[in-house]
Amino acid sequence: MSGAPDTIPLPSGERIPLLGQGTWHIGDHARRRADEIAALRRGLDLGMTVVDTAEMYGSGASEELVGEAIAGRRDEVFLVSKVLPGHADRGGTIAACEDSLRRLGTDRLDLYLLHWRGRIPLEETLEAFIELTESGKIRHWGVSNFDASDMTDLVSIPGGDGVAVNQVLYNLTRRGVEYDLMPWCHRRDIPLMAYSPIEQGRLPRTGALREVARAHDATPAQVMLAWVLRQGAMAIPKAGRVDHVEENRAALDLELTSEDLAALDRAFPPPTGPVPLDVL
């Protein structure tokens, strides 16, 4: 990563690991549970202590699995969860947060996100976030799947400039945020958190990606992940097995050259105009 740091600052100045762990689809199958818990714990051992989940994932099953995985290690973890937009009025957000805390077996979240923008006014969600912060149930709040216009609306609300993170879909094959959202956030020191940085394992079949991987004795997935981290975003890839989480961690040490980056730009061109925000 050409000497890139292994942490990224929040607007508060607190620094969190650049590489964390996602949990979408983790907890969906009982037979995988032991492997998934072992993978999350191995990730903590490797310093990937940002763990991202949501009430939506498995209707709470992911949060319950995460709670089991981090039991006894809560203070090591920067724990993230999300409220569904349909629950995001003032009372609903507080109730959803309390339900998430119960499933996770903790008394606080380090970061609580609005999963995507819905019909409930942002002012109501923000009131709940502020109340949850004041009560100590969350430490920071943020949003997910917000484009540049959504972010502009958010920071126009009193207190809206307290947003800590915007979590969005971002990887080599989905670069639209680079045109407007990423510069907007960088100007305000609001980090982007990239979900599905390896496109959920659906690797593009392109020679350029394979060639860069071969040159570094790495996998194409590691190159995709290292590329995201090189762009100044943090990433939360999912890993359901110990070997997979170890593969992800190795991407942090992969130093892409200017020639590598140019080759990847040719294969996956950056946007030349506004692109609707990609979501999964």
mmCIF file of C-alpha atoms in Angstrom:
data_model
loop_
_atom_site.group_PDB
_atom_site.id
_atom_site.type_symbol
_atom_site.label_atom_id
_atom_site.label_comp_id
_atom_site.label_asym_id
_atom_site.label_seq_id
_atom_site.Cartn_x
_atom_site.Cartn_y
_atom_site.Cartn_z
ATOM 1 C CA MET A 1 0.000 0.000 0.000
ATOM 2 C CA SER A 2 2.944 2.262 -0.532
ATOM 3 C CA GLY A 3 3.395 2.965 3.138
ATOM 4 C CA ALA A 4 -0.281 3.620 3.853
ATOM 5 C CA PRO A 5 -1.153 3.675 7.557
ATOM 6 C CA ASP A 6 -2.967 0.747 9.129
ATOM 7 C CA THR A 7 -5.461 2.997 10.919
ATOM 8 C CA ILE A 8 -7.818 5.736 9.796
ATOM 9 C CA PRO A 9 -9.034 8.674 11.893
ATOM 10 C CA LEU A 10 -12.644 9.400 12.727
ATOM 11 C CA PRO A 11 -13.692 13.071 12.846
ATOM 12 C CA SER A 12 -13.284 12.903 16.643
ATOM 13 C CA GLY A 13 -9.601 12.095 16.191
ATOM 14 C CA GLU A 14 -9.980 8.520 17.406
ATOM 15 C CA ARG A 15 -8.208 6.103 15.083
ATOM 16 C CA ILE A 16 -9.649 2.739 14.069
ATOM 17 C CA PRO A 17 -8.112 -0.106 12.045
ATOM 18 C CA LEU A 18 -8.149 0.365 8.294
ATOM 19 C CA LEU A 19 -9.104 -3.280 7.845
ATOM 20 C CA GLY A 20 -12.011 -4.768 9.772
ATOM 21 C CA GLN A 21 -14.498 -7.619 9.492
ATOM 22 C CA GLY A 22 -17.967 -7.721 7.983
ATOM 23 C CA THR A 23 -20.680 -10.175 8.950
ATOM 24 C CA TRP A 24 -23.334 -10.038 6.222
ATOM 25 C CA HIS A 25 -24.625 -13.646 5.789
ATOM 26 C CA ILE A 26 -22.642 -14.800 8.826
ATOM 27 C CA GLY A 27 -24.912 -16.666 11.220
ATOM 28 C CA ASP A 28 -27.267 -17.839 8.467
ATOM 29 C CA HIS A 29 -26.336 -21.541 8.721
ATOM 30 C CA ALA A 30 -25.906 -23.453 11.975
ATOM 31 C CA ARG A 31 -23.352 -25.862 10.482
ATOM 32 C CA ARG A 32 -20.984 -22.961 9.744
ATOM 33 C CA ARG A 33 -21.296 -21.365 13.162
ATOM 34 C CA ALA A 34 -18.133 -22.757 14.749
ATOM 35 C CA ASP A 35 -16.032 -21.817 11.703
ATOM 36 C CA GLU A 36 -17.496 -18.299 11.599
ATOM 37 C CA ILE A 37 -16.867 -17.681 15.296
ATOM 38 C CA ALA A 38 -13.305 -18.983 14.937
ATOM 39 C CA ALA A 39 -12.756 -16.678 11.946
ATOM 40 C CA LEU A 40 -13.979 -13.605 13.812
ATOM 41 C CA ARG A 41 -11.791 -14.415 16.806
ATOM 42 C CA ARG A 42 -8.776 -14.972 14.559
ATOM 43 C CA GLY A 43 -9.466 -11.596 12.976
ATOM 44 C CA LEU A 44 -9.327 -9.993 16.413
ATOM 45 C CA ASP A 45 -6.001 -11.736 17.042
ATOM 46 C CA LEU A 46 -4.716 -10.196 13.785
ATOM 47 C CA GLY A 47 -5.803 -6.661 14.737
ATOM 48 C CA MET A 48 -8.949 -6.569 12.587
ATOM 49 C CA THR A 49 -10.935 -5.292 15.535
ATOM 50 C CA VAL A 50 -13.625 -3.306 13.698
ATOM 51 C CA VAL A 51 -16.552 -5.744 13.559
ATOM 52 C CA ASP A 52 -19.568 -4.656 11.535
ATOM 53 C CA THR A 53 -23.040 -6.167 11.809
ATOM 54 C CA ALA A 54 -26.694 -5.068 11.594
ATOM 55 C CA GLU A 55 -30.102 -5.901 12.962
ATOM 56 C CA MET A 56 -31.098 -6.849 9.394
ATOM 57 C CA TYR A 57 -28.465 -9.571 8.988
ATOM 58 C CA GLY A 58 -30.273 -12.823 9.583
ATOM 59 C CA SER A 59 -32.941 -10.892 11.506
ATOM 60 C CA GLY A 60 -30.541 -10.600 14.437
ATOM 61 C CA ALA A 61 -28.752 -13.938 14.002
ATOM 62 C CA SER A 62 -25.543 -12.222 12.916
ATOM 63 C CA GLU A 63 -25.547 -9.997 16.001
ATOM 64 C CA GLU A 64 -26.057 -13.026 18.241
ATOM 65 C CA LEU A 65 -23.124 -14.829 16.626
ATOM 66 C CA VAL A 66 -20.919 -11.745 16.918
ATOM 67 C CA GLY A 67 -21.883 -11.467 20.578
ATOM 68 C CA GLU A 68 -20.725 -15.026 21.139
ATOM 69 C CA ALA A 69 -17.487 -14.469 19.202
ATOM 70 C CA ILE A 70 -16.483 -11.352 21.156
ATOM 71 C CA ALA A 71 -17.555 -12.590 24.580
ATOM 72 C CA GLY A 72 -14.741 -11.858 27.006
ATOM 73 C CA ARG A 73 -13.013 -9.636 24.435
ATOM 74 C CA ARG A 74 -15.478 -6.759 24.134
ATOM 75 C CA ASP A 75 -12.956 -4.066 25.025
ATOM 76 C CA GLU A 76 -10.740 -5.109 22.084
ATOM 77 C CA VAL A 77 -13.521 -4.513 19.566
ATOM 78 C CA PHE A 78 -14.767 -1.420 17.747
ATOM 79 C CA LEU A 79 -18.324 -2.701 17.392
ATOM 80 C CA VAL A 80 -20.632 -1.425 14.642
ATOM 81 C CA SER A 81 -24.301 -2.130 14.048
ATOM 82 C CA LYS A 82 -27.135 -0.570 12.060
ATOM 83 C CA VAL A 83 -30.778 0.381 12.387
ATOM 84 C CA LEU A 84 -33.198 -0.349 9.565
ATOM 85 C CA PRO A 85 -34.806 2.747 8.023
ATOM 86 C CA GLY A 86 -38.266 1.446 8.894
ATOM 87 C CA HIS A 87 -37.306 1.541 12.589
ATOM 88 C CA ALA A 88 -35.538 4.890 12.398
ATOM 89 C CA ASP A 89 -37.983 7.247 14.096
ATOM 90 C CA ARG A 90 -36.887 8.467 17.503
ATOM 91 C CA GLY A 91 -38.477 5.763 19.625
ATOM 92 C CA GLY A 92 -37.884 3.015 17.080
ATOM 93 C CA THR A 93 -34.179 3.771 16.800
ATOM 94 C CA ILE A 94 -33.712 3.635 20.555
ATOM 95 C CA ALA A 95 -35.653 0.375 20.806
ATOM 96 C CA ALA A 96 -33.722 -1.153 17.894
ATOM 97 C CA CYS A 97 -30.427 -0.162 19.483
ATOM 98 C CA GLU A 98 -31.402 -1.722 22.778
ATOM 99 C CA ASP A 99 -32.404 -4.936 20.983
ATOM 100 C CA SER A 100 -29.036 -4.996 19.192
ATOM 101 C CA LEU A 101 -27.196 -4.475 22.466
ATOM 102 C CA ARG A 102 -29.077 -7.381 24.015
ATOM 103 C CA ARG A 103 -28.272 -9.710 21.100
ATOM 104 C CA LEU A 104 -24.629 -8.626 21.120
ATOM 105 C CA GLY A 105 -24.323 -9.067 24.873
ATOM 106 C CA THR A 106 -22.901 -5.593 25.454
ATOM 107 C CA ASP A 107 -23.891 -2.289 27.000
ATOM 108 C CA ARG A 108 -22.632 -0.086 24.169
ATOM 109 C CA LEU A 109 -21.932 0.194 20.460
ATOM 110 C CA ASP A 110 -18.871 2.040 19.243
ATOM 111 C CA LEU A 111 -20.661 3.092 16.054
ATOM 112 C CA TYR A 112 -24.354 2.982 15.140
ATOM 113 C CA LEU A 113 -25.432 3.548 11.547
ATOM 114 C CA LEU A 114 -28.671 4.288 9.717
ATOM 115 C CA HIS A 115 -28.599 1.383 7.239
ATOM 116 C CA TRP A 116 -29.979 3.447 4.361
ATOM 117 C CA ARG A 117 -32.150 6.508 3.974
ATOM 118 C CA GLY A 118 -35.867 5.852 4.185
ATOM 119 C CA ARG A 119 -39.048 7.866 4.544
ATOM 120 C CA ILE A 120 -38.592 8.840 8.182
ATOM 121 C CA PRO A 121 -37.114 12.344 8.434
ATOM 122 C CA LEU A 122 -33.431 12.360 9.214
ATOM 123 C CA GLU A 123 -34.130 14.807 12.044
ATOM 124 C CA GLU A 124 -35.947 12.068 13.978
ATOM 125 C CA THR A 125 -33.144 9.549 13.570
ATOM 126 C CA LEU A 126 -30.595 12.154 14.551
ATOM 127 C CA GLU A 127 -32.529 12.998 17.726
ATOM 128 C CA ALA A 128 -32.366 9.329 18.690
ATOM 129 C CA PHE A 129 -28.663 9.081 17.884
ATOM 130 C CA ILE A 130 -27.950 12.085 20.082
ATOM 131 C CA GLU A 131 -30.032 10.631 22.929
ATOM 132 C CA LEU A 132 -28.263 7.271 22.610
ATOM 133 C CA THR A 133 -24.894 9.022 22.667
ATOM 134 C CA GLU A 134 -25.798 11.008 25.768
ATOM 135 C CA SER A 135 -26.953 7.855 27.550
ATOM 136 C CA GLY A 136 -23.702 6.040 26.701
ATOM 137 C CA LYS A 137 -25.359 3.343 24.592
ATOM 138 C CA ILE A 138 -23.465 4.442 21.489
ATOM 139 C CA ARG A 139 -20.135 6.261 21.164
ATOM 140 C CA HIS A 140 -20.409 7.483 17.560
ATOM 141 C CA TRP A 141 -23.130 7.518 14.914
ATOM 142 C CA GLY A 142 -23.060 7.478 11.146
ATOM 143 C CA VAL A 143 -24.876 6.450 8.003
ATOM 144 C CA SER A 144 -24.731 3.823 5.284
ATOM 145 C CA ASN A 145 -25.599 3.957 1.591
ATOM 146 C CA PHE A 146 -25.786 7.772 1.523
ATOM 147 C CA ASP A 147 -24.817 9.528 -1.697
ATOM 148 C CA ALA A 148 -23.412 13.050 -1.889
ATOM 149 C CA SER A 149 -26.830 14.725 -1.938
ATOM 150 C CA ASP A 150 -27.958 12.661 1.073
ATOM 151 C CA MET A 151 -24.833 13.718 2.940
ATOM 152 C CA THR A 152 -25.447 17.356 2.056
ATOM 153 C CA ASP A 153 -28.980 17.054 3.440
ATOM 154 C CA LEU A 154 -27.677 15.388 6.593
ATOM 155 C CA VAL A 155 -25.087 18.006 7.484
ATOM 156 C CA SER A 156 -27.620 20.801 6.918
ATOM 157 C CA ILE A 157 -29.580 19.529 9.939
ATOM 158 C CA PRO A 158 -28.498 20.890 13.332
ATOM 159 C CA GLY A 159 -26.117 18.291 14.750
ATOM 160 C CA GLY A 160 -25.845 16.505 11.431
ATOM 161 C CA ASP A 161 -22.222 17.481 11.116
ATOM 162 C CA GLY A 162 -21.507 14.990 13.917
ATOM 163 C CA VAL A 163 -21.650 12.106 11.421
ATOM 164 C CA ALA A 164 -18.622 9.862 11.925
ATOM 165 C CA VAL A 165 -18.701 7.467 8.945
ATOM 166 C CA ASN A 166 -20.512 6.738 5.685
ATOM 167 C CA GLN A 167 -20.504 3.020 4.829
ATOM 168 C CA VAL A 168 -20.945 2.354 1.105
ATOM 169 C CA LEU A 169 -20.402 -0.305 -1.531
ATOM 170 C CA TYR A 170 -16.958 0.316 -3.006
ATOM 171 C CA ASN A 171 -14.514 -1.856 -4.890
ATOM 172 C CA LEU A 172 -12.566 -1.995 -8.154
ATOM 173 C CA THR A 173 -15.713 -2.793 -10.135
ATOM 174 C CA ARG A 174 -17.862 -0.134 -8.435
ATOM 175 C CA ARG A 175 -15.945 3.148 -8.416
ATOM 176 C CA GLY A 176 -18.775 5.655 -8.809
ATOM 177 C CA VAL A 177 -18.248 7.171 -5.345
ATOM 178 C CA GLU A 178 -14.870 8.505 -6.487
ATOM 179 C CA TYR A 179 -16.514 11.194 -8.626
ATOM 180 C CA ASP A 180 -18.367 13.155 -5.957
ATOM 181 C CA LEU A 181 -19.041 11.315 -2.687
ATOM 182 C CA MET A 182 -15.449 10.429 -1.832
ATOM 183 C CA PRO A 183 -14.098 13.969 -2.427
ATOM 184 C CA TRP A 184 -17.054 15.397 -0.473
ATOM 185 C CA CYS A 185 -16.284 13.152 2.510
ATOM 186 C CA HIS A 186 -12.526 13.674 2.321
ATOM 187 C CA ARG A 187 -12.957 17.452 2.433
ATOM 188 C CA ARG A 188 -14.867 17.020 5.698
ATOM 189 C CA ASP A 189 -12.627 14.298 7.156
ATOM 190 C CA ILE A 190 -15.500 11.800 7.164
ATOM 191 C CA PRO A 191 -14.117 8.343 6.376
ATOM 192 C CA LEU A 192 -15.736 5.959 3.944
ATOM 193 C CA MET A 193 -16.180 2.383 5.133
ATOM 194 C CA ALA A 194 -16.250 0.036 2.125
ATOM 195 C CA TYR A 195 -18.567 -2.948 2.312
ATOM 196 C CA SER A 196 -18.213 -5.844 -0.157
ATOM 197 C CA PRO A 197 -14.679 -4.656 -1.081
ATOM 198 C CA ILE A 198 -14.122 -7.962 -2.902
ATOM 199 C CA GLU A 199 -17.620 -7.884 -4.499
ATOM 200 C CA GLN A 200 -18.652 -10.769 -2.222
ATOM 201 C CA GLY A 201 -16.081 -13.003 -3.892
ATOM 202 C CA ARG A 202 -17.396 -12.433 -7.424
ATOM 203 C CA LEU A 203 -13.948 -11.610 -8.794
ATOM 204 C CA PRO A 204 -13.802 -9.989 -12.233
ATOM 205 C CA ARG A 205 -12.196 -12.188 -14.869
ATOM 206 C CA THR A 206 -9.647 -9.764 -16.173
ATOM 207 C CA GLY A 207 -6.047 -10.329 -17.087
ATOM 208 C CA ALA A 208 -4.877 -7.135 -15.407
ATOM 209 C CA LEU A 209 -6.063 -8.239 -11.974
ATOM 210 C CA ARG A 210 -4.501 -11.682 -12.361
ATOM 211 C CA GLU A 211 -1.234 -10.201 -13.614
ATOM 212 C CA VAL A 212 -0.913 -7.807 -10.671
ATOM 213 C CA ALA A 213 -1.698 -10.649 -8.286
ATOM 214 C CA ARG A 214 0.892 -12.899 -9.928
ATOM 215 C CA ALA A 215 3.550 -10.194 -9.726
ATOM 216 C CA HIS A 216 3.088 -9.979 -5.953
ATOM 217 C CA ASP A 217 2.546 -13.691 -5.324
ATOM 218 C CA ALA A 218 -0.890 -12.709 -4.073
ATOM 219 C CA THR A 219 -4.480 -13.655 -4.859
ATOM 220 C CA PRO A 220 -6.783 -11.457 -6.987
ATOM 221 C CA ALA A 221 -8.948 -10.973 -3.889
ATOM 222 C CA GLN A 222 -5.957 -9.622 -1.956
ATOM 223 C CA VAL A 223 -5.211 -7.182 -4.772
ATOM 224 C CA MET A 224 -8.815 -5.955 -4.790
ATOM 225 C CA LEU A 225 -8.715 -5.467 -1.044
ATOM 226 C CA ALA A 226 -5.308 -3.779 -1.056
ATOM 227 C CA TRP A 227 -6.541 -1.450 -3.800
ATOM 228 C CA VAL A 228 -9.525 -0.308 -1.703
ATOM 229 C CA LEU A 229 -7.282 0.396 1.279
ATOM 230 C CA ARG A 230 -4.900 2.330 -0.985
ATOM 231 C CA GLN A 231 -7.755 4.710 -1.894
ATOM 232 C CA GLY A 232 -8.050 6.005 1.662
ATOM 233 C CA ALA A 233 -11.182 4.018 2.547
ATOM 234 C CA MET A 234 -11.377 1.441 5.291
ATOM 235 C CA ALA A 235 -12.792 -1.983 4.431
ATOM 236 C CA ILE A 236 -14.862 -4.658 6.140
ATOM 237 C CA PRO A 237 -14.594 -7.872 4.109
ATOM 238 C CA LYS A 238 -16.490 -10.897 5.359
ATOM 239 C CA ALA A 239 -14.606 -14.095 6.139
ATOM 240 C CA GLY A 240 -16.322 -17.248 7.300
ATOM 241 C CA ARG A 241 -13.162 -19.323 7.749
ATOM 242 C CA VAL A 242 -9.839 -18.799 9.525
ATOM 243 C CA ASP A 243 -7.821 -19.212 6.305
ATOM 244 C CA HIS A 244 -9.973 -16.605 4.594
ATOM 245 C CA VAL A 245 -9.515 -14.026 7.345
ATOM 246 C CA GLU A 246 -5.758 -14.652 7.256
ATOM 247 C CA GLU A 247 -5.797 -14.102 3.480
ATOM 248 C CA ASN A 248 -7.639 -10.801 3.999
ATOM 249 C CA ARG A 249 -5.179 -9.663 6.644
ATOM 250 C CA ALA A 250 -2.226 -10.276 4.333
ATOM 251 C CA ALA A 251 -3.694 -7.722 1.906
ATOM 252 C CA LEU A 252 -2.797 -5.014 4.414
ATOM 253 C CA ASP A 253 0.881 -5.685 3.725
ATOM 254 C CA LEU A 254 0.543 -5.777 -0.071
ATOM 255 C CA GLU A 255 2.281 -2.750 -1.584
ATOM 256 C CA LEU A 256 0.784 -1.874 -4.959
ATOM 257 C CA THR A 257 3.127 0.073 -7.234
ATOM 258 C CA SER A 258 2.238 3.043 -9.408
ATOM 259 C CA GLU A 259 2.458 0.665 -12.383
ATOM 260 C CA ASP A 260 -0.002 -1.711 -10.695
ATOM 261 C CA LEU A 261 -2.424 1.126 -10.024
ATOM 262 C CA ALA A 262 -2.179 2.368 -13.612
ATOM 263 C CA ALA A 263 -2.869 -1.113 -14.964
ATOM 264 C CA LEU A 264 -5.900 -1.472 -12.706
ATOM 265 C CA ASP A 265 -7.166 1.971 -13.761
ATOM 266 C CA ARG A 266 -6.986 0.892 -17.398
ATOM 267 C CA ALA A 267 -8.902 -2.293 -16.646
ATOM 268 C CA PHE A 268 -11.374 -0.636 -14.272
ATOM 269 C CA PRO A 269 -11.623 3.037 -15.308
ATOM 270 C CA PRO A 270 -12.560 5.636 -12.694
ATOM 271 C CA PRO A 271 -15.823 7.519 -13.289
ATOM 272 C CA THR A 272 -15.801 10.565 -15.550
ATOM 273 C CA GLY A 273 -19.172 11.864 -14.359
ATOM 274 C CA PRO A 274 -21.824 11.331 -11.687
ATOM 275 C CA VAL A 275 -22.856 7.726 -11.127
ATOM 276 C CA PRO A 276 -25.902 6.637 -9.064
ATOM 277 C CA LEU A 277 -24.776 5.102 -5.792
ATOM 278 C CA ASP A 278 -24.339 1.325 -6.106
ATOM 279 C CA VAL A 279 -25.929 -0.777 -3.385
ATOM 280 C CA LEU A 280 -26.213 -4.499 -2.671
#
